[in-house]
mmCIF file of C-alpha atoms in Angstrom:
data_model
loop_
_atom_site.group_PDB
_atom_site.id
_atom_site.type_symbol
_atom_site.label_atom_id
_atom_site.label_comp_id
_atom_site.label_asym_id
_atom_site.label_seq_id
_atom_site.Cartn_x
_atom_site.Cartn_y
_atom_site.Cartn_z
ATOM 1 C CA UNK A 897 -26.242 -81.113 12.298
ATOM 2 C CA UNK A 898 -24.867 -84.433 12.663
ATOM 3 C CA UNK A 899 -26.148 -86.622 15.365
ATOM 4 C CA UNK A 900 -26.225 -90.536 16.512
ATOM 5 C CA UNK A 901 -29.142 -92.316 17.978
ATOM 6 C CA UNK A 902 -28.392 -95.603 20.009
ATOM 7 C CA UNK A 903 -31.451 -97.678 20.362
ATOM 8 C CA UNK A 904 -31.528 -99.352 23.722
ATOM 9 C CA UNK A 905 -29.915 -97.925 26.891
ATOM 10 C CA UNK A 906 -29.426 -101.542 28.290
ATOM 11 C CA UNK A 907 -28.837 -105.364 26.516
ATOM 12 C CA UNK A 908 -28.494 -108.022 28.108
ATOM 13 C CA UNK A 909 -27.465 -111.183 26.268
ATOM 14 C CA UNK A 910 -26.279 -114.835 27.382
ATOM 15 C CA UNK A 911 -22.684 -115.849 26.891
ATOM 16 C CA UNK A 912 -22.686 -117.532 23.635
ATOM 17 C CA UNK A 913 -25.202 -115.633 22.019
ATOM 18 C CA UNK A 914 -25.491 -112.576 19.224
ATOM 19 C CA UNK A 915 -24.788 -109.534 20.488
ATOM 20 C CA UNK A 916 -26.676 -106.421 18.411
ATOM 21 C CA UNK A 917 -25.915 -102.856 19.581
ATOM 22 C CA UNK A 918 -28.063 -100.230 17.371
ATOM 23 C CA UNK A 919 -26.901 -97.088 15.734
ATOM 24 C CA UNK A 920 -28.826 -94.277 13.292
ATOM 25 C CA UNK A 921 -26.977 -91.826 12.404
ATOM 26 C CA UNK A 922 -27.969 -88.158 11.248
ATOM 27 C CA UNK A 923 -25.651 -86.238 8.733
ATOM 28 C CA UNK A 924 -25.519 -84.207 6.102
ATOM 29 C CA UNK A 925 -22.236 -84.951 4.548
ATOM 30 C CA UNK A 926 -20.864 -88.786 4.178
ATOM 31 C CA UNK A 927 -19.826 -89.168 7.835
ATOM 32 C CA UNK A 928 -16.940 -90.761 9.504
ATOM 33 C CA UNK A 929 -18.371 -93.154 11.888
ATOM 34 C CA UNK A 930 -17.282 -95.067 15.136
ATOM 35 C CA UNK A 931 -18.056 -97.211 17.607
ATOM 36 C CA UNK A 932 -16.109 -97.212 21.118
ATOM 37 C CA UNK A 933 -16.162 -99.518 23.919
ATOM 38 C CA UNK A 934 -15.646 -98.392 27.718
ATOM 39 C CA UNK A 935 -15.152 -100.626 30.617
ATOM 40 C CA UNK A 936 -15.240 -99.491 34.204
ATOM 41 C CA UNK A 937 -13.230 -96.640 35.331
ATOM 42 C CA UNK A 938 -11.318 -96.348 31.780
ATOM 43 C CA UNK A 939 -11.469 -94.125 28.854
ATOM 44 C CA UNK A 940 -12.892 -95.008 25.616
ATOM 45 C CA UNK A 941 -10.857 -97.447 23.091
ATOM 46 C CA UNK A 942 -11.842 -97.421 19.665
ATOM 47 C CA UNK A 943 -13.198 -101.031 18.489
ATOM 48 C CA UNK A 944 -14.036 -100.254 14.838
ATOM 49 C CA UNK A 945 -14.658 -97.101 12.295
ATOM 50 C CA UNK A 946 -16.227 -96.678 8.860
ATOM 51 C CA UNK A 947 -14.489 -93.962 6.480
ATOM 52 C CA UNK A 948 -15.992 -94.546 3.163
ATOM 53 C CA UNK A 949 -14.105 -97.483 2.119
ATOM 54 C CA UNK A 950 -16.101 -100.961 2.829
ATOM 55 C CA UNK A 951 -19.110 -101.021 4.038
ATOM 56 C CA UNK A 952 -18.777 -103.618 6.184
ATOM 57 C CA UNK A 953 -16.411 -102.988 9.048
ATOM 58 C CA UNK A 954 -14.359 -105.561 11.061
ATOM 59 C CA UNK A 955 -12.922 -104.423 14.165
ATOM 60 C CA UNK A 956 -11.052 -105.353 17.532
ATOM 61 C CA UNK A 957 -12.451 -108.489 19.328
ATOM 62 C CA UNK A 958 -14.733 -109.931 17.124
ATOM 63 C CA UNK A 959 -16.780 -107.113 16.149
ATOM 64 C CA UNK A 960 -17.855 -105.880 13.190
ATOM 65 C CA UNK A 961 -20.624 -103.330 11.751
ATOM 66 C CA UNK A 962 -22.098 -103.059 8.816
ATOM 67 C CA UNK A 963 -22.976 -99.166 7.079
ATOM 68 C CA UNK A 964 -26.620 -99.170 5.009
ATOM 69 C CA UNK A 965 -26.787 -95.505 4.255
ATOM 70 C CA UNK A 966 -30.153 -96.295 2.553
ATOM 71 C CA UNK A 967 -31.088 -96.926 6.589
ATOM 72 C CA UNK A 968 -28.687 -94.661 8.172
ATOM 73 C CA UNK A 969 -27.623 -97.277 10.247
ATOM 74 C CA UNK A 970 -24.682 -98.480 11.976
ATOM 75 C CA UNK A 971 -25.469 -101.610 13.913
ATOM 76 C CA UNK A 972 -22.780 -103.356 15.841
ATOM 77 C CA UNK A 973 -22.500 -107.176 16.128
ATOM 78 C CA UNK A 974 -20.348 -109.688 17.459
ATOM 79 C CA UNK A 975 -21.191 -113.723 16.566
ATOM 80 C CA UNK A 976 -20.626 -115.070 20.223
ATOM 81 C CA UNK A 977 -20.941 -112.936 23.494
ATOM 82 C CA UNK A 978 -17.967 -113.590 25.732
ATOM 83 C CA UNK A 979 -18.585 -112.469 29.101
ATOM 84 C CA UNK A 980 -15.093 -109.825 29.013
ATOM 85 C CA UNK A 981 -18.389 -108.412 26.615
ATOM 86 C CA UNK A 982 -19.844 -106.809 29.327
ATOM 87 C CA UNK A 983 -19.081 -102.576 28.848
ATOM 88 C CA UNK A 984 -20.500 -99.460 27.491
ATOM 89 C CA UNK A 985 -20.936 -99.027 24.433
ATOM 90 C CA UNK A 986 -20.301 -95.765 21.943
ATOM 91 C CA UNK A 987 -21.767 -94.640 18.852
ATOM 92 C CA UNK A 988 -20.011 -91.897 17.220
ATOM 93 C CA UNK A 989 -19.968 -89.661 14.097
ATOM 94 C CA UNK A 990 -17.990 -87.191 13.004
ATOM 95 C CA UNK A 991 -17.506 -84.746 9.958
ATOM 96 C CA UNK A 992 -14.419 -83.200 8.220
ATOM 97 C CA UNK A 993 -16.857 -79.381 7.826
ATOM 98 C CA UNK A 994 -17.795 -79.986 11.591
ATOM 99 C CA UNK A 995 -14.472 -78.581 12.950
ATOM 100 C CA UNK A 996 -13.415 -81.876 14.016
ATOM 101 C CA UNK A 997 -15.893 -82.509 16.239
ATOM 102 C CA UNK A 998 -17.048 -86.409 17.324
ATOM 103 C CA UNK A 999 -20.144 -86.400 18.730
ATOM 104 C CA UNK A 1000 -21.356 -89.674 20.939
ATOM 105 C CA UNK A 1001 -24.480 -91.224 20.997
ATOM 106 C CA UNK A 1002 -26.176 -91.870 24.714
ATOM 107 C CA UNK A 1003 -24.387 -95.615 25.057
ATOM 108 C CA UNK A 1004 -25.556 -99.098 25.364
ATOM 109 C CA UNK A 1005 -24.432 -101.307 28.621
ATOM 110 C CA UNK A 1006 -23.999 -104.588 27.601
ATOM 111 C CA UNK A 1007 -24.596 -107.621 30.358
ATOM 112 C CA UNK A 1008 -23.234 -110.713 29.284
ATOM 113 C CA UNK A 1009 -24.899 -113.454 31.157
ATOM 114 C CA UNK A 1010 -23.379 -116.725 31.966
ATOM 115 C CA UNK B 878 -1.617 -99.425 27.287
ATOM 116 C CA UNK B 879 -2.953 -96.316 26.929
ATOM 117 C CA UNK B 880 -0.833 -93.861 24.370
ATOM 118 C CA UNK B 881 -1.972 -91.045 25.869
ATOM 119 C CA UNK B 882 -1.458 -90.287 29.507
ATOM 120 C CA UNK B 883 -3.734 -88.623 32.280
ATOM 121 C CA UNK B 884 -2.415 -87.456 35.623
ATOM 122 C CA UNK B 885 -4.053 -87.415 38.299
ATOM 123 C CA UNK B 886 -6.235 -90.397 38.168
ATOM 124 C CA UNK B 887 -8.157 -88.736 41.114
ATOM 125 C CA UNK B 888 -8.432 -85.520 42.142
ATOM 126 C CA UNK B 889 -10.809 -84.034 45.001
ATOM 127 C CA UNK B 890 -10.521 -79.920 45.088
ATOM 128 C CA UNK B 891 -12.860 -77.360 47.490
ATOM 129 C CA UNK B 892 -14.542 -74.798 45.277
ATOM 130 C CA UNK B 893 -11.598 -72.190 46.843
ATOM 131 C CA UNK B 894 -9.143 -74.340 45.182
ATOM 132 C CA UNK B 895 -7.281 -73.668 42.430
ATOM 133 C CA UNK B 896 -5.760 -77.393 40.512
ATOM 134 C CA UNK B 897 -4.710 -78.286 37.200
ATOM 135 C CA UNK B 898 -5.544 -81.864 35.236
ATOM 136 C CA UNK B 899 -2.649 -83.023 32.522
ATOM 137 C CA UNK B 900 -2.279 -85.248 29.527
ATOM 138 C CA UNK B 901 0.406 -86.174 27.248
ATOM 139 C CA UNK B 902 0.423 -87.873 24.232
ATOM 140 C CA UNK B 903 3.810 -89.105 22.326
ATOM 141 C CA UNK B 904 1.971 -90.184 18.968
ATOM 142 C CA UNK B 905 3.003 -87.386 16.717
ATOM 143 C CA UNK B 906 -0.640 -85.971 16.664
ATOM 144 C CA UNK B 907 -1.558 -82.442 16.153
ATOM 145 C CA UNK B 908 -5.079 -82.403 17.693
ATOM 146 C CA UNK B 909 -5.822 -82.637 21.584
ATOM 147 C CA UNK B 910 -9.113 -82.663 23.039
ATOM 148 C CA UNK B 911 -11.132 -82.582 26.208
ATOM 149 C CA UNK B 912 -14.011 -84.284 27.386
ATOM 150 C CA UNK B 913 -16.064 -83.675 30.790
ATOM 151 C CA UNK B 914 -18.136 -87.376 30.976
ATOM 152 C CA UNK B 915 -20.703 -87.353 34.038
ATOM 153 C CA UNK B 916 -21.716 -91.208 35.503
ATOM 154 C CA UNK B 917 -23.902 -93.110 32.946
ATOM 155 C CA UNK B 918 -23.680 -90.346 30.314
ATOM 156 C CA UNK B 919 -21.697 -89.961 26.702
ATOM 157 C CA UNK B 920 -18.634 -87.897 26.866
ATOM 158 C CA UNK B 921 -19.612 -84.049 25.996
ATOM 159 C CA UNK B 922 -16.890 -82.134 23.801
ATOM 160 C CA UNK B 923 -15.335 -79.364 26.007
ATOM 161 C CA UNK B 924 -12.526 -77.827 24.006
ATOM 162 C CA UNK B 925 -10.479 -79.272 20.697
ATOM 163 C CA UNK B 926 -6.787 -77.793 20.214
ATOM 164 C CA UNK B 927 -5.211 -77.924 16.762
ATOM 165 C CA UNK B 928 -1.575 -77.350 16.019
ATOM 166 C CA UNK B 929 -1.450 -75.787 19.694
ATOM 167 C CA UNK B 930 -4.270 -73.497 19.025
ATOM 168 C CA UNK B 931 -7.589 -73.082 20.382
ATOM 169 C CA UNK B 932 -9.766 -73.819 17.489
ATOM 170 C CA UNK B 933 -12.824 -75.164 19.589
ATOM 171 C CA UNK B 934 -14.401 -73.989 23.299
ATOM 172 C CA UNK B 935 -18.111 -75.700 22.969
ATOM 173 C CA UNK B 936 -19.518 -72.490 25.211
ATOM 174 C CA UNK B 937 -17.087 -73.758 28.283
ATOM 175 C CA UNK B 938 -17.577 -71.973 31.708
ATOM 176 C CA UNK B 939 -14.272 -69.727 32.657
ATOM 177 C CA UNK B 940 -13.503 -71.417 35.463
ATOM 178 C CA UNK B 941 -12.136 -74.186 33.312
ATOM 179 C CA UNK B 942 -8.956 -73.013 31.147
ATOM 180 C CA UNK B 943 -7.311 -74.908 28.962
ATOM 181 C CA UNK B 944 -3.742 -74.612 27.818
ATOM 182 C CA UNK B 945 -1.483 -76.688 25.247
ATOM 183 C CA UNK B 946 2.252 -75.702 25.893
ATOM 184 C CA UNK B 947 3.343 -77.396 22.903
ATOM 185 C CA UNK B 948 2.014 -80.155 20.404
ATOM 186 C CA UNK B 949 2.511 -83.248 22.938
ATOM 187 C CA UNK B 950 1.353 -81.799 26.137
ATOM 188 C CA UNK B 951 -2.497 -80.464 27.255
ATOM 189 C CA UNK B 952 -3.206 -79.021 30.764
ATOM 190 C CA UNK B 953 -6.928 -78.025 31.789
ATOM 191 C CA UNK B 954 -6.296 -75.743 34.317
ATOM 192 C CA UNK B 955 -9.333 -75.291 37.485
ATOM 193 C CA UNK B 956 -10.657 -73.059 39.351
ATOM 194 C CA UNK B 957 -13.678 -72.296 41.599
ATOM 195 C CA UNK B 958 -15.510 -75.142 40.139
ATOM 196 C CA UNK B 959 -18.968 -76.075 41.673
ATOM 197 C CA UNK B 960 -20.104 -79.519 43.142
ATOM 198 C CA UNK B 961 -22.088 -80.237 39.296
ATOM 199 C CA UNK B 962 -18.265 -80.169 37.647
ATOM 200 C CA UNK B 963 -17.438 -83.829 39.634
ATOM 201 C CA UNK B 964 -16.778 -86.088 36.925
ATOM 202 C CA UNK B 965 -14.288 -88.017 34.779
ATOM 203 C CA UNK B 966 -12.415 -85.640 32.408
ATOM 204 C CA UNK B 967 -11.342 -87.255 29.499
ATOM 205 C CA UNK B 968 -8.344 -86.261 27.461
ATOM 206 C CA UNK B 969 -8.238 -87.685 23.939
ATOM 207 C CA UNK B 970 -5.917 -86.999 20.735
ATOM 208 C CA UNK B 971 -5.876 -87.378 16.676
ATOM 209 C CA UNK B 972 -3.495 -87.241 13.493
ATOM 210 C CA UNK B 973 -3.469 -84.554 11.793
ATOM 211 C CA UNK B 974 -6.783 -83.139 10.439
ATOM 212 C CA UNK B 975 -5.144 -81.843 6.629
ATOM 213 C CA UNK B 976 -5.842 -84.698 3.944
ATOM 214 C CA UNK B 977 -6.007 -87.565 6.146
ATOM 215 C CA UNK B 978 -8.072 -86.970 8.898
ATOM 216 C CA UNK B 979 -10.461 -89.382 9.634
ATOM 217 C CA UNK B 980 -11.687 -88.545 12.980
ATOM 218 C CA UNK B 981 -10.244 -91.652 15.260
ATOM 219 C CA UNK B 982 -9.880 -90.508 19.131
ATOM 220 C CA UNK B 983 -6.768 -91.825 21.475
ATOM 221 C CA UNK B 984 -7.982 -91.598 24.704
ATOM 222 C CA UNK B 985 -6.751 -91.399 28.121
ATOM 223 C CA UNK B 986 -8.216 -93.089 31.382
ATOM 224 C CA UNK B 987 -9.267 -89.917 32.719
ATOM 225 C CA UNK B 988 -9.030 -87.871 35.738
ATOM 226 C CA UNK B 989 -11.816 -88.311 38.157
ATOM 227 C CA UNK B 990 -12.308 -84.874 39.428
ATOM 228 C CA UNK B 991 -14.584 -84.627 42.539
ATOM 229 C CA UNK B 992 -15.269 -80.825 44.121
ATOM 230 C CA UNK B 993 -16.506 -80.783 47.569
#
């Protein structure tokens, strides 16, 4: 069964500074993988998502993720926290045999401290 | 701005009450979804439609039914719902799953339900 595992409920990071979000993923097929931001009283918005083509992964705002299937990881970083930073933070996977399902990982709040 | 639209934004019901949550998407896609999300928690997969069908109810109490009147429109229809069902239901949607799927959600902003 596929799963994600976000390592860290909480980061906190100064404005300025690397941000690092962690994500493992478990799958038995080559996964389609995601991660989503959420601010306050909003829905999710996609920032960036892996499909099998490169492995590394620029997204929206600065982001970007790299896949290392040799660690099952999909770790999120930006160079330079800005403090518009601060949200919640999804890990996601999701398989073509899985009936279309996308299953989230537990989230990561990011403080951005200035 | 959102693509895909959630009314109401806020919605407090008594467990007697019967109310109904929509969302509408004008993107072309063929798969609708809905999420329950409690406070400081991932969203949980309640139901997936696909090409207007049912194709997935993740063990859903009855007292929530869905519906999808046609491809652009997704209702989650409630009744007698217990304090434990206040949260933000999310409505999210996708292309087309045949030959190009590749799993991206649209959501909405959600519907903050609370049941008194």
């Amino acid at each position: 069964a596929q799963s994600v595992t976000q390592l860290g409920s909480h980061v906190s990071v100064s404005e300025g500074a690397l941000v690092l979000l962690r994500c493992n993923y478990s799958s038995s097929v080559p996964p389609y993988l995601f991660w989503y931001v959420q601010y306050p009283n909003q829905g999710l918005q996609l920032l960036l998502k892996y499909t099998s083509a490169a492995t590394l992964v620029k997204g929206i705002n600065g982001f970007e993720a790299e896949f290392k299937k040799s660690e099952t990881s999909f770790h999120l970083t930006k160079p330079s926290a800005h403090m518009s930073d601060a949200a919640e933070y999804f890990c996601a996977v999701s398989e073509r045999t899985g009936g279309f399902k996308t299953i989230f990982g537990a989230g990561t709040r990011l403080f951005v401290k200035a | 701005d959102t693509e895909v639209t959630q009314t109401p934004k806020h919605l407090v019901m008594g467990m007697t009450n019967k109310k109904s949550l929509k969302c509408e998407q004008h993107m072309g896609h063929r798969a609708m979804y809905w999420y329950k999300q409690k406070a400081k928690k991932p969203p949980e997969l309640m139901f997936v439609y696909s090409y207007e069908k049912l194709s997935i109810n993740e063990s859903v109490p009855s007292r929530f039914s869905p519906e999808c009147p046609n491809s652009s429109l997704l209702n989650l229809h409630l009744h007698a719902l217990q304090p434990e069902d206040s949260a933000l239901y999310l409505c999210a949607s996708s292309q087309d799953f045949e030959g190009t799927y590749t799993g991206e959600l649209f959501f909405g902003e959600g519907s903050r339900l609370t049941v008194l």
